[in-house]
Amino acid sequence: MRRLILLIILPLLALCVFTGLVRSGPRGTIQQADLAEKRIYAYRDWQSVGVILHRGDRFTIEAEGEWLYTPVGGYNGPEGHKIYWAPDFYPLPGGPRGGCLIGRIGESGQPFYVGRGHGSTAVSNGTLYLRINDDMLSDNEGSLTVV
């Protein structure tokens, strides 16, 4: 009986491995149509796009549209405001501009710049989150679309 089970299971396992039914590594390409949430709103905190990344996955994010980062500065795209830089108390301070699109992997992941487009390798496992690089969200308007 054991021999019969082994004769059935081993070939099935080999078939699964060789046909890609069981695989490791990258999970394949996720298109915009696959995203649970395509719009990222300027007045909301971290927003999941419904994609779970695994350490080592390659990913690319592209965004378009305009949102209002500051009432006195006018609308800007995902690259951020042309004049205002992100102060030390923003989610991603220093180099990037205020009002730019930023991302993180997981609930407590390190924020990274996205802007109009960003490609990288996931350094950890977790859900992909996006948001505007701003500390006060209540005066923001508009949204960007992840494409």
Short mmCIF file of C-alpha atoms in Angstrom, two decimals:
data_model
loop_
_atom_site.label_atom_id
_atom_site.label_comp_id
_atom_site.label_asym_id
_atom_site.label_seq_id
_atom_site.Cartn_x
_atom_site.Cartn_y
_atom_site.Cartn_z
CA MET A 1 0.00 0.00 0.00
CA ARG A 2 2.83 2.41 0.88
CA ARG A 3 4.56 1.58 -2.35
CA LEU A 4 1.38 2.34 -4.32
CA ILE A 5 1.02 5.71 -2.58
CA LEU A 6 4.65 6.58 -3.33
CA LEU A 7 4.21 5.55 -6.95
CA ILE A 8 1.28 7.96 -7.25
CA ILE A 9 2.50 10.90 -5.14
CA LEU A 10 6.09 11.18 -6.38
CA PRO A 11 5.19 11.55 -10.06
CA LEU A 12 2.45 14.06 -9.18
CA LEU A 13 4.88 16.10 -7.10
CA ALA A 14 7.44 16.06 -9.91
CA LEU A 15 4.76 17.15 -12.38
CA CYS A 16 3.78 20.06 -10.16
CA VAL A 17 7.36 21.25 -9.78
CA PHE A 18 8.23 20.99 -13.46
CA THR A 19 5.04 22.63 -14.73
CA GLY A 20 5.28 25.59 -12.37
CA LEU A 21 2.31 24.72 -10.19
CA VAL A 22 4.65 24.93 -7.21
CA ARG A 23 7.11 27.74 -7.62
CA SER A 24 9.27 30.06 -5.64
CA GLY A 25 10.64 33.46 -6.52
CA PRO A 26 8.76 36.31 -8.21
CA ARG A 27 5.00 35.97 -8.44
CA GLY A 28 4.69 37.42 -11.92
CA THR A 29 3.55 40.76 -13.25
CA ILE A 30 0.69 42.60 -11.61
CA GLN A 31 -1.11 45.02 -13.91
CA GLN A 32 -3.23 48.03 -12.98
CA ALA A 33 -6.40 45.99 -13.52
CA ASP A 34 -5.22 43.61 -10.76
CA LEU A 35 -4.99 46.33 -8.12
CA ALA A 36 -7.67 46.44 -5.45
CA GLU A 37 -7.29 50.22 -5.22
CA LYS A 38 -6.06 52.30 -8.14
CA ARG A 39 -6.68 55.77 -6.69
CA ILE A 40 -4.53 57.27 -3.96
CA TYR A 41 -6.26 60.18 -2.22
CA ALA A 42 -4.31 63.22 -0.97
CA TYR A 43 -6.41 63.52 2.20
CA ARG A 44 -5.95 59.91 3.40
CA ASP A 45 -3.15 58.31 5.39
CA TRP A 46 -1.36 55.16 4.14
CA GLN A 47 -3.56 53.40 1.55
CA SER A 48 -3.20 49.78 0.48
CA VAL A 49 -3.26 49.05 -3.24
CA GLY A 50 -4.08 45.42 -2.47
CA VAL A 51 -0.71 43.98 -3.50
CA ILE A 52 1.32 41.78 -1.17
CA LEU A 53 5.04 41.80 -1.90
CA HIS A 54 7.57 39.20 -0.80
CA ARG A 55 11.22 39.85 -0.07
CA GLY A 56 13.09 39.73 -3.38
CA ASP A 57 10.07 40.56 -5.58
CA ARG A 58 10.80 43.16 -8.26
CA PHE A 59 8.12 45.82 -8.50
CA THR A 60 7.40 49.00 -10.43
CA ILE A 61 4.92 51.71 -9.51
CA GLU A 62 3.79 54.43 -11.92
CA ALA A 63 1.33 57.20 -11.11
CA GLU A 64 -0.36 60.09 -12.86
CA GLY A 65 -2.77 62.87 -12.00
CA GLU A 66 -2.72 65.89 -9.72
CA TRP A 67 -3.52 66.62 -6.12
CA LEU A 68 -3.52 69.69 -3.91
CA TYR A 69 -0.76 69.53 -1.33
CA THR A 70 -1.10 73.00 0.13
CA PRO A 71 -3.90 75.49 -0.47
CA VAL A 72 -1.42 78.27 -1.31
CA GLY A 73 0.70 76.20 -3.68
CA GLY A 74 -1.72 74.93 -6.29
CA TYR A 75 -2.04 71.42 -7.71
CA ASN A 76 0.99 69.25 -8.42
CA GLY A 77 1.69 65.79 -9.79
CA PRO A 78 3.18 62.71 -8.11
CA GLU A 79 6.68 64.21 -8.16
CA GLY A 80 5.64 66.76 -5.52
CA HIS A 81 5.51 70.53 -5.23
CA LYS A 82 8.06 72.47 -7.27
CA ILE A 83 8.99 74.79 -4.39
CA TYR A 84 8.31 73.05 -1.06
CA TRP A 85 10.73 70.42 0.24
CA ALA A 86 9.69 67.87 2.86
CA PRO A 87 10.57 69.04 6.39
CA ASP A 88 11.90 66.69 9.07
CA PHE A 89 8.46 65.84 10.47
CA TYR A 90 7.03 64.47 7.18
CA PRO A 91 6.72 60.70 6.62
CA LEU A 92 9.70 60.91 4.21
CA PRO A 93 11.76 63.97 5.21
CA GLY A 94 14.77 65.55 3.57
CA GLY A 95 15.41 65.02 -0.13
CA PRO A 96 11.96 64.49 -1.65
CA ARG A 97 9.53 67.32 -2.17
CA GLY A 98 6.46 67.91 -0.10
CA GLY A 99 3.36 66.53 -1.76
CA CYS A 100 5.15 63.76 -3.65
CA LEU A 101 3.85 60.20 -3.82
CA ILE A 102 5.62 57.87 -1.39
CA GLY A 103 5.30 54.18 -0.58
CA ARG A 104 6.17 51.59 2.01
CA ILE A 105 5.98 47.82 2.36
CA GLY A 106 4.10 46.60 5.42
CA GLU A 107 2.54 48.45 8.36
CA SER A 108 5.86 49.70 9.70
CA GLY A 109 8.07 49.64 6.60
CA GLN A 110 10.55 52.38 5.76
CA PRO A 111 8.98 55.00 3.43
CA PHE A 112 10.48 55.42 -0.05
CA TYR A 113 10.05 57.94 -2.86
CA VAL A 114 7.74 56.93 -5.73
CA GLY A 115 6.98 60.14 -7.64
CA ARG A 116 5.86 59.46 -11.23
CA GLY A 117 7.58 56.10 -11.20
CA HIS A 118 9.67 53.84 -9.02
CA GLY A 119 11.15 50.41 -9.57
CA SER A 120 12.88 48.38 -6.89
CA THR A 121 13.23 45.04 -5.15
CA ALA A 122 11.14 44.38 -2.04
CA VAL A 123 13.36 44.29 1.05
CA SER A 124 10.65 42.72 3.21
CA ASN A 125 7.30 40.94 3.07
CA GLY A 126 4.12 42.95 3.30
CA THR A 127 1.31 44.89 1.72
CA LEU A 128 2.23 47.80 -0.55
CA TYR A 129 0.96 51.14 0.79
CA LEU A 130 1.03 54.57 -0.88
CA ARG A 131 0.27 58.12 0.30
CA ILE A 132 1.13 61.79 -0.14
CA ASN A 133 4.27 63.03 1.61
CA ASP A 134 2.56 65.46 3.98
CA ASP A 135 1.87 65.68 7.71
CA MET A 136 -1.47 67.54 7.62
CA LEU A 137 -3.88 65.70 5.33
CA SER A 138 -7.06 67.65 6.10
CA ASP A 139 -6.25 70.55 3.74
CA ASN A 140 -5.40 68.31 0.76
CA GLU A 141 -7.60 67.55 -2.25
CA GLY A 142 -7.55 65.30 -5.27
CA SER A 143 -6.04 61.93 -6.07
CA LEU A 144 -3.47 60.16 -8.20
CA THR A 145 -4.05 57.04 -10.27
CA VAL A 146 -1.66 54.12 -10.13
CA VAL A 147 -1.17 53.01 -13.74
#
